Amino acid sequence: MGLCQVGAAPPSDAIAGHVVKATKAAGSEYAVLVKALCPGPIVKSAPIDSADRDSWHAEPVRAFDDLFYVGQKTVSAWALRTSAGIIVIDALFDYSVEDEIWDGLRKAGLDPSEIRYVIVTHGHSDHLGGAAFLQRKGATIVLAEADWPIAEKMEGPRPTRDARFLAVSGRRQLTLGNTTVDLVPTPGHTPGTLSVIFPVHDGKARHMASIWGGTGFNTRTPEQFSSYARSARDFARVAQRARVDVPLSNHPVVDDTFRKADALAGRKSGDSNPFVTGQRSQQALLTTAAECADASLIAGGG
Ligand SMILES: [Zn+2]
């Protein structure tokens, strides 16, 4: 008892403690996240060859009556249909936006000219690279003010800060027609990372979906690890209050998009939607992320 340091756990035990908690929370569902985030060898994904379409292209998936996956193999983009147009969450790369989002919406039976907003979870090129294209087509780009300095340094076409650009600070709601999306700042992956919560529909059932806006650690600084852990815990509380039962990510490997899409394609009447994994699954994702960030903070960036 007391403040004496004698007998305090050596850092390696403290790291292991967080990794154990992360592993336990993750189970098999988010094992890939433990591998990606907890201290250990850094798993680097292979660079994408934009000229080799087969290596990145994915077909659109209708996950809910009003939610469509229009992302590529390794990066997600989601399209939410409302009564007054479409909200797209993340714009992919400059090279893939037209193929996946614009043409993908058409393939899914939607009219891409009805895209009103593009919420960009953060200012990296795999999510923001296609924003300039969609802005030119008439959509308003929504990005956290805190990520503008990153966006400005991005190679390739950037959205312009004009009437079709909405820089947001703090938590806010974006309403289009009958649908409201809750934009929640979750700094960590970048200073301006946004995570989102919104309703989706599956027949008569209404569910709440969330997208965790930034997965990896970039700068691997103590500040990044601690803000990431804090954001994961804060967002877990927000998601719990909103009863989020459809945890999604902006990278399909995290939420296992394609396996769920396959399961959905084979769904028989009366089966539940495989994307509805429940409130505990949402909490498990964020607990895994927070515990790995804690472990990484103690490990000092390892
Ligand atoms: Zn990123």
Coordinates of C-alpha atoms and ligand atoms in Angstrom, one line a residue:
M1 CA 0.0 0.0 0.0
G2 CA 1.1 3.6 -0.2
L3 CA 3.2 5.3 -2.8
C4 CA 6.4 3.3 -2.2
Q5 CA 7.8 2.0 -5.5
V6 CA 9.3 -1.1 -3.9
G7 CA 7.7 -4.1 -5.4
A8 CA 6.3 -2.2 -8.4
A9 CA 5.9 -4.4 -11.4
P10 CA 8.8 -4.1 -13.8
P11 CA 7.8 -2.6 -17.1
S12 CA 7.9 -5.9 -19.0
D13 CA 5.2 -7.3 -16.6
A14 CA 3.2 -4.2 -17.1
I15 CA 3.4 -4.5 -20.8
A16 CA 2.4 -8.2 -20.7
G17 CA -0.5 -7.3 -18.4
H18 CA -1.9 -5.0 -21.1
V19 CA -1.2 -7.4 -23.9
V20 CA -3.1 -10.1 -21.9
K21 CA -6.0 -7.8 -21.5
A22 CA -6.0 -6.9 -25.2
T23 CA -5.7 -10.6 -26.2
K24 CA -8.5 -11.6 -23.9
A25 CA -10.8 -8.8 -25.1
A26 CA -9.9 -9.5 -28.8
G27 CA -10.6 -13.2 -28.8
S28 CA -10.4 -14.6 -32.3
E29 CA -12.6 -11.8 -33.6
Y30 CA -10.0 -9.0 -33.3
A31 CA -6.8 -11.1 -33.1
V32 CA -5.6 -9.3 -36.2
L33 CA -5.8 -6.0 -34.2
V34 CA -3.6 -7.4 -31.4
K35 CA -1.0 -8.4 -34.0
A36 CA -1.2 -5.0 -35.6
L37 CA -1.2 -2.8 -32.5
C38 CA 0.3 -4.6 -29.5
P39 CA 4.1 -4.4 -29.0
G40 CA 6.0 -6.8 -31.1
P41 CA 7.3 -6.9 -34.6
I42 CA 5.5 -4.2 -36.6
V43 CA 3.3 -5.7 -39.3
K44 CA 3.8 -3.6 -42.4
S45 CA 1.4 -4.1 -45.2
A46 CA 2.8 -4.5 -48.7
P47 CA 2.6 -1.4 -50.8
I48 CA -0.3 -1.3 -53.3
D49 CA 0.5 -1.2 -57.0
S50 CA -2.2 1.2 -58.3
A51 CA -1.6 0.0 -61.9
D52 CA -2.4 -3.6 -60.9
R53 CA -6.2 -3.3 -60.5
D54 CA -6.6 -7.0 -59.5
S55 CA -4.4 -6.4 -56.5
W56 CA -6.8 -3.8 -55.0
H57 CA -10.2 -3.9 -56.6
A58 CA -13.2 -5.1 -54.7
E59 CA -16.9 -5.2 -55.8
P60 CA -19.5 -3.2 -53.8
V61 CA -21.4 -5.0 -51.1
R62 CA -24.8 -4.1 -49.7
A63 CA -24.4 -4.6 -46.0
F64 CA -27.7 -3.1 -44.9
D65 CA -30.7 -1.7 -46.7
D66 CA -29.1 1.7 -46.5
L67 CA -25.3 1.0 -46.1
F68 CA -23.0 -0.1 -48.9
Y69 CA -19.4 -1.1 -48.9
V70 CA -17.7 0.7 -51.8
G71 CA -14.1 0.3 -50.6
Q72 CA -11.2 -1.7 -52.0
K73 CA -9.4 -4.8 -50.7
T74 CA -7.4 -3.0 -48.0
V75 CA -9.2 0.3 -47.4
S76 CA -12.8 0.9 -46.7
A77 CA -15.3 3.4 -48.0
W78 CA -19.0 3.2 -46.8
A79 CA -22.0 4.8 -48.5
L80 CA -25.0 5.6 -46.3
R81 CA -28.2 6.3 -48.2
T82 CA -30.5 8.8 -46.7
S83 CA -33.8 10.3 -47.8
A84 CA -32.0 13.4 -49.2
G85 CA -28.9 11.9 -50.8
I86 CA -25.8 9.8 -50.0
I87 CA -23.2 10.3 -47.3
V88 CA -19.9 8.6 -48.1
I89 CA -17.5 7.8 -45.3
D90 CA -13.9 8.0 -46.6
A91 CA -12.8 8.8 -50.2
L92 CA -10.1 6.1 -50.8
F93 CA -7.1 6.9 -52.9
D94 CA -7.1 9.3 -55.9
Y95 CA -6.5 6.2 -58.2
S96 CA -9.4 4.1 -56.9
V97 CA -12.2 6.6 -56.0
E98 CA -13.9 6.6 -59.4
D99 CA -13.7 2.9 -59.9
E100 CA -14.8 1.9 -56.4
I101 CA -17.0 4.7 -55.1
W102 CA -18.5 6.4 -58.2
D103 CA -18.9 3.2 -60.3
G104 CA -19.5 1.0 -57.3
L105 CA -22.5 3.0 -56.3
R106 CA -23.9 2.7 -59.8
K107 CA -23.3 -1.1 -59.7
A108 CA -25.2 -1.2 -56.4
G109 CA -28.1 0.6 -58.0
L110 CA -27.5 4.0 -56.6
D111 CA -26.9 7.4 -58.3
P112 CA -23.4 8.7 -57.4
S113 CA -24.4 12.2 -58.3
E114 CA -26.6 12.1 -55.1
I115 CA -23.5 12.1 -52.9
R116 CA -23.9 15.2 -50.7
Y117 CA -21.2 14.7 -48.1
V118 CA -17.9 12.8 -47.8
I119 CA -16.8 12.4 -44.2
V120 CA -13.1 11.8 -44.2
T121 CA -12.0 9.9 -41.1
H122 CA -8.5 11.4 -41.3
G123 CA -6.1 13.2 -43.6
H124 CA -4.1 10.3 -45.0
S125 CA -4.1 9.6 -48.8
D126 CA -5.9 6.2 -48.5
H127 CA -8.9 8.0 -47.1
L128 CA -8.5 11.6 -48.4
G129 CA -6.9 11.0 -51.8
G130 CA -10.2 10.6 -53.6
A131 CA -11.8 13.6 -51.9
A132 CA -10.9 16.2 -54.6
F133 CA -12.6 14.0 -57.2
L134 CA -15.8 13.8 -55.2
Q135 CA -15.7 17.5 -54.4
R136 CA -15.4 18.3 -58.1
K137 CA -18.5 16.2 -58.6
G138 CA -20.4 18.3 -56.1
A139 CA -20.0 16.7 -52.7
T140 CA -19.0 18.6 -49.6
I141 CA -15.9 17.3 -47.9
V142 CA -16.0 17.0 -44.1
L143 CA -12.6 16.9 -42.4
A144 CA -11.4 17.8 -38.9
E145 CA -9.7 21.1 -38.8
A146 CA -6.8 19.4 -36.8
D147 CA -6.0 17.2 -39.9
W148 CA -5.8 20.1 -42.4
P149 CA -2.1 20.5 -41.9
I150 CA -1.7 16.8 -42.8
A151 CA -4.0 17.1 -45.8
E152 CA -2.1 20.1 -47.1
K153 CA 1.1 18.0 -47.2
M154 CA -0.6 15.0 -49.0
E155 CA 0.7 14.3 -52.5
G156 CA -1.7 14.3 -55.3
P157 CA -5.0 16.2 -55.7
R158 CA -6.3 17.8 -52.5
P159 CA -9.8 19.1 -51.9
T160 CA -10.0 22.9 -51.9
R161 CA -11.2 24.9 -48.9
D162 CA -14.2 26.5 -50.5
A163 CA -18.0 26.4 -50.1
R164 CA -17.8 22.6 -50.5
F165 CA -15.4 22.1 -47.6
L166 CA -16.5 21.7 -44.0
A167 CA -13.7 21.8 -41.4
V168 CA -15.1 20.5 -38.1
S169 CA -13.7 21.0 -34.6
G170 CA -15.1 19.1 -31.6
R171 CA -18.0 16.7 -31.6
R172 CA -20.9 17.5 -33.9
Q173 CA -23.8 16.0 -35.7
L174 CA -24.3 16.0 -39.5
T175 CA -27.9 15.6 -40.6
L176 CA -29.0 14.8 -44.2
G177 CA -32.7 14.0 -44.8
N178 CA -33.8 11.5 -42.1
T179 CA -30.3 10.5 -41.1
T180 CA -28.0 12.0 -38.5
V181 CA -24.3 11.0 -38.2
D182 CA -22.5 11.7 -35.0
L183 CA -19.0 12.9 -35.6
V184 CA -16.7 12.1 -32.6
P185 CA -13.2 13.4 -32.5
T186 CA -10.9 10.5 -31.6
P187 CA -7.3 11.9 -31.8
G188 CA -4.6 9.3 -31.8
H189 CA -3.9 7.9 -35.3
T190 CA -3.8 11.6 -36.4
P191 CA -4.6 14.7 -34.4
G192 CA -7.9 15.1 -36.2
T193 CA -9.1 11.6 -36.5
L194 CA -12.9 11.4 -36.6
S195 CA -15.0 8.3 -35.7
V196 CA -18.6 8.2 -36.6
I197 CA -21.9 6.7 -35.3
F198 CA -25.0 6.4 -37.4
P199 CA -28.2 4.3 -37.7
V200 CA -28.6 1.5 -40.3
H201 CA -31.6 -0.6 -41.3
D202 CA -32.0 -4.3 -42.0
G203 CA -35.6 -5.0 -42.9
K204 CA -37.7 -3.8 -40.0
A205 CA -34.7 -3.8 -37.6
R206 CA -32.7 -0.6 -36.8
H207 CA -29.1 -0.9 -35.7
M208 CA -26.4 1.5 -34.8
A209 CA -23.1 1.3 -36.6
S210 CA -19.8 2.9 -35.8
I211 CA -16.6 3.4 -37.8
W212 CA -13.4 3.6 -35.8
G213 CA -11.5 6.3 -37.7
G214 CA -7.9 5.4 -37.4
T215 CA -6.3 2.1 -36.8
G216 CA -2.5 2.1 -36.6
F217 CA 0.1 4.1 -34.7
N218 CA 2.1 6.5 -37.0
T219 CA 4.4 8.6 -35.0
R220 CA 4.8 6.0 -32.3
T221 CA 5.4 8.8 -29.7
P222 CA 4.2 8.7 -26.1
E223 CA 1.7 11.5 -26.9
Q224 CA 0.2 9.4 -29.7
F225 CA -0.1 6.3 -27.6
S226 CA -1.7 8.0 -24.7
S227 CA -4.2 10.1 -26.8
Y228 CA -5.0 6.9 -28.8
A229 CA -5.8 5.0 -25.6
R230 CA -7.9 7.9 -24.2
S231 CA -9.8 8.2 -27.4
A232 CA -10.5 4.5 -27.6
R233 CA -11.9 4.5 -24.1
D234 CA -13.9 7.7 -24.6
F235 CA -15.4 6.4 -27.9
A236 CA -16.2 3.1 -26.2
R237 CA -18.4 5.0 -23.7
V238 CA -20.0 7.1 -26.5
A239 CA -20.7 3.9 -28.5
Q240 CA -22.1 2.2 -25.5
R241 CA -24.5 5.0 -24.8
A242 CA -25.6 4.9 -28.5
R243 CA -26.0 1.1 -28.3
V244 CA -23.7 0.5 -31.2
D245 CA -24.0 -3.1 -32.3
V246 CA -22.4 -2.9 -35.8
P247 CA -18.7 -2.2 -35.2
L248 CA -17.0 -1.2 -38.5
S249 CA -13.6 0.1 -39.4
N250 CA -12.0 2.1 -42.2
H251 CA -9.9 -1.0 -43.0
P252 CA -11.7 -4.2 -43.9
V253 CA -9.2 -6.5 -42.2
V254 CA -10.2 -5.0 -38.8
D255 CA -14.0 -5.7 -39.1
D256 CA -13.6 -8.7 -41.4
T257 CA -15.8 -7.0 -44.0
F258 CA -15.4 -9.6 -46.8
R259 CA -16.0 -12.7 -44.6
K260 CA -19.2 -11.0 -43.3
A261 CA -20.2 -10.0 -46.9
D262 CA -19.8 -13.7 -48.0
A263 CA -21.9 -14.8 -45.0
L264 CA -24.5 -12.2 -45.9
A265 CA -24.7 -13.4 -49.5
G266 CA -25.6 -16.9 -48.2
R267 CA -28.0 -15.7 -45.6
K268 CA -31.3 -17.5 -45.3
S269 CA -34.5 -15.9 -44.2
G270 CA -34.6 -15.5 -40.5
D271 CA -30.8 -15.5 -40.1
S272 CA -29.3 -12.4 -38.5
N273 CA -27.1 -10.0 -40.4
P274 CA -23.5 -11.0 -40.0
F275 CA -22.5 -7.4 -39.7
V276 CA -24.5 -7.1 -36.5
T277 CA -22.0 -8.5 -34.0
G278 CA -23.4 -6.8 -31.0
Q279 CA -22.6 -4.2 -28.4
R280 CA -20.0 -6.5 -26.7
S281 CA -18.2 -6.9 -29.9
Q282 CA -18.0 -3.1 -30.3
Q283 CA -16.6 -2.8 -26.8
A284 CA -14.1 -5.6 -27.5
L285 CA -12.7 -3.8 -30.5
L286 CA -12.0 -0.6 -28.5
T287 CA -10.7 -2.4 -25.4
T288 CA -8.2 -4.2 -27.6
A289 CA -7.1 -0.9 -29.2
A290 CA -6.9 0.9 -25.9
E291 CA -4.9 -1.9 -24.1
C292 CA -2.5 -2.2 -27.0
A293 CA -1.9 1.5 -26.9
D294 CA -1.2 1.3 -23.2
A295 CA 1.2 -1.6 -23.8
S296 CA 2.9 0.4 -26.5
L297 CA 3.2 3.5 -24.3
I298 CA 5.1 1.5 -21.7
A299 CA 7.2 -0.4 -24.3
G300 CA 8.3 3.0 -25.6
G301 CA 7.2 2.7 -29.2
G302 CA 8.3 -0.9 -29.6
Ligands
ZN1 ZN -4.1 6.7 -41.7

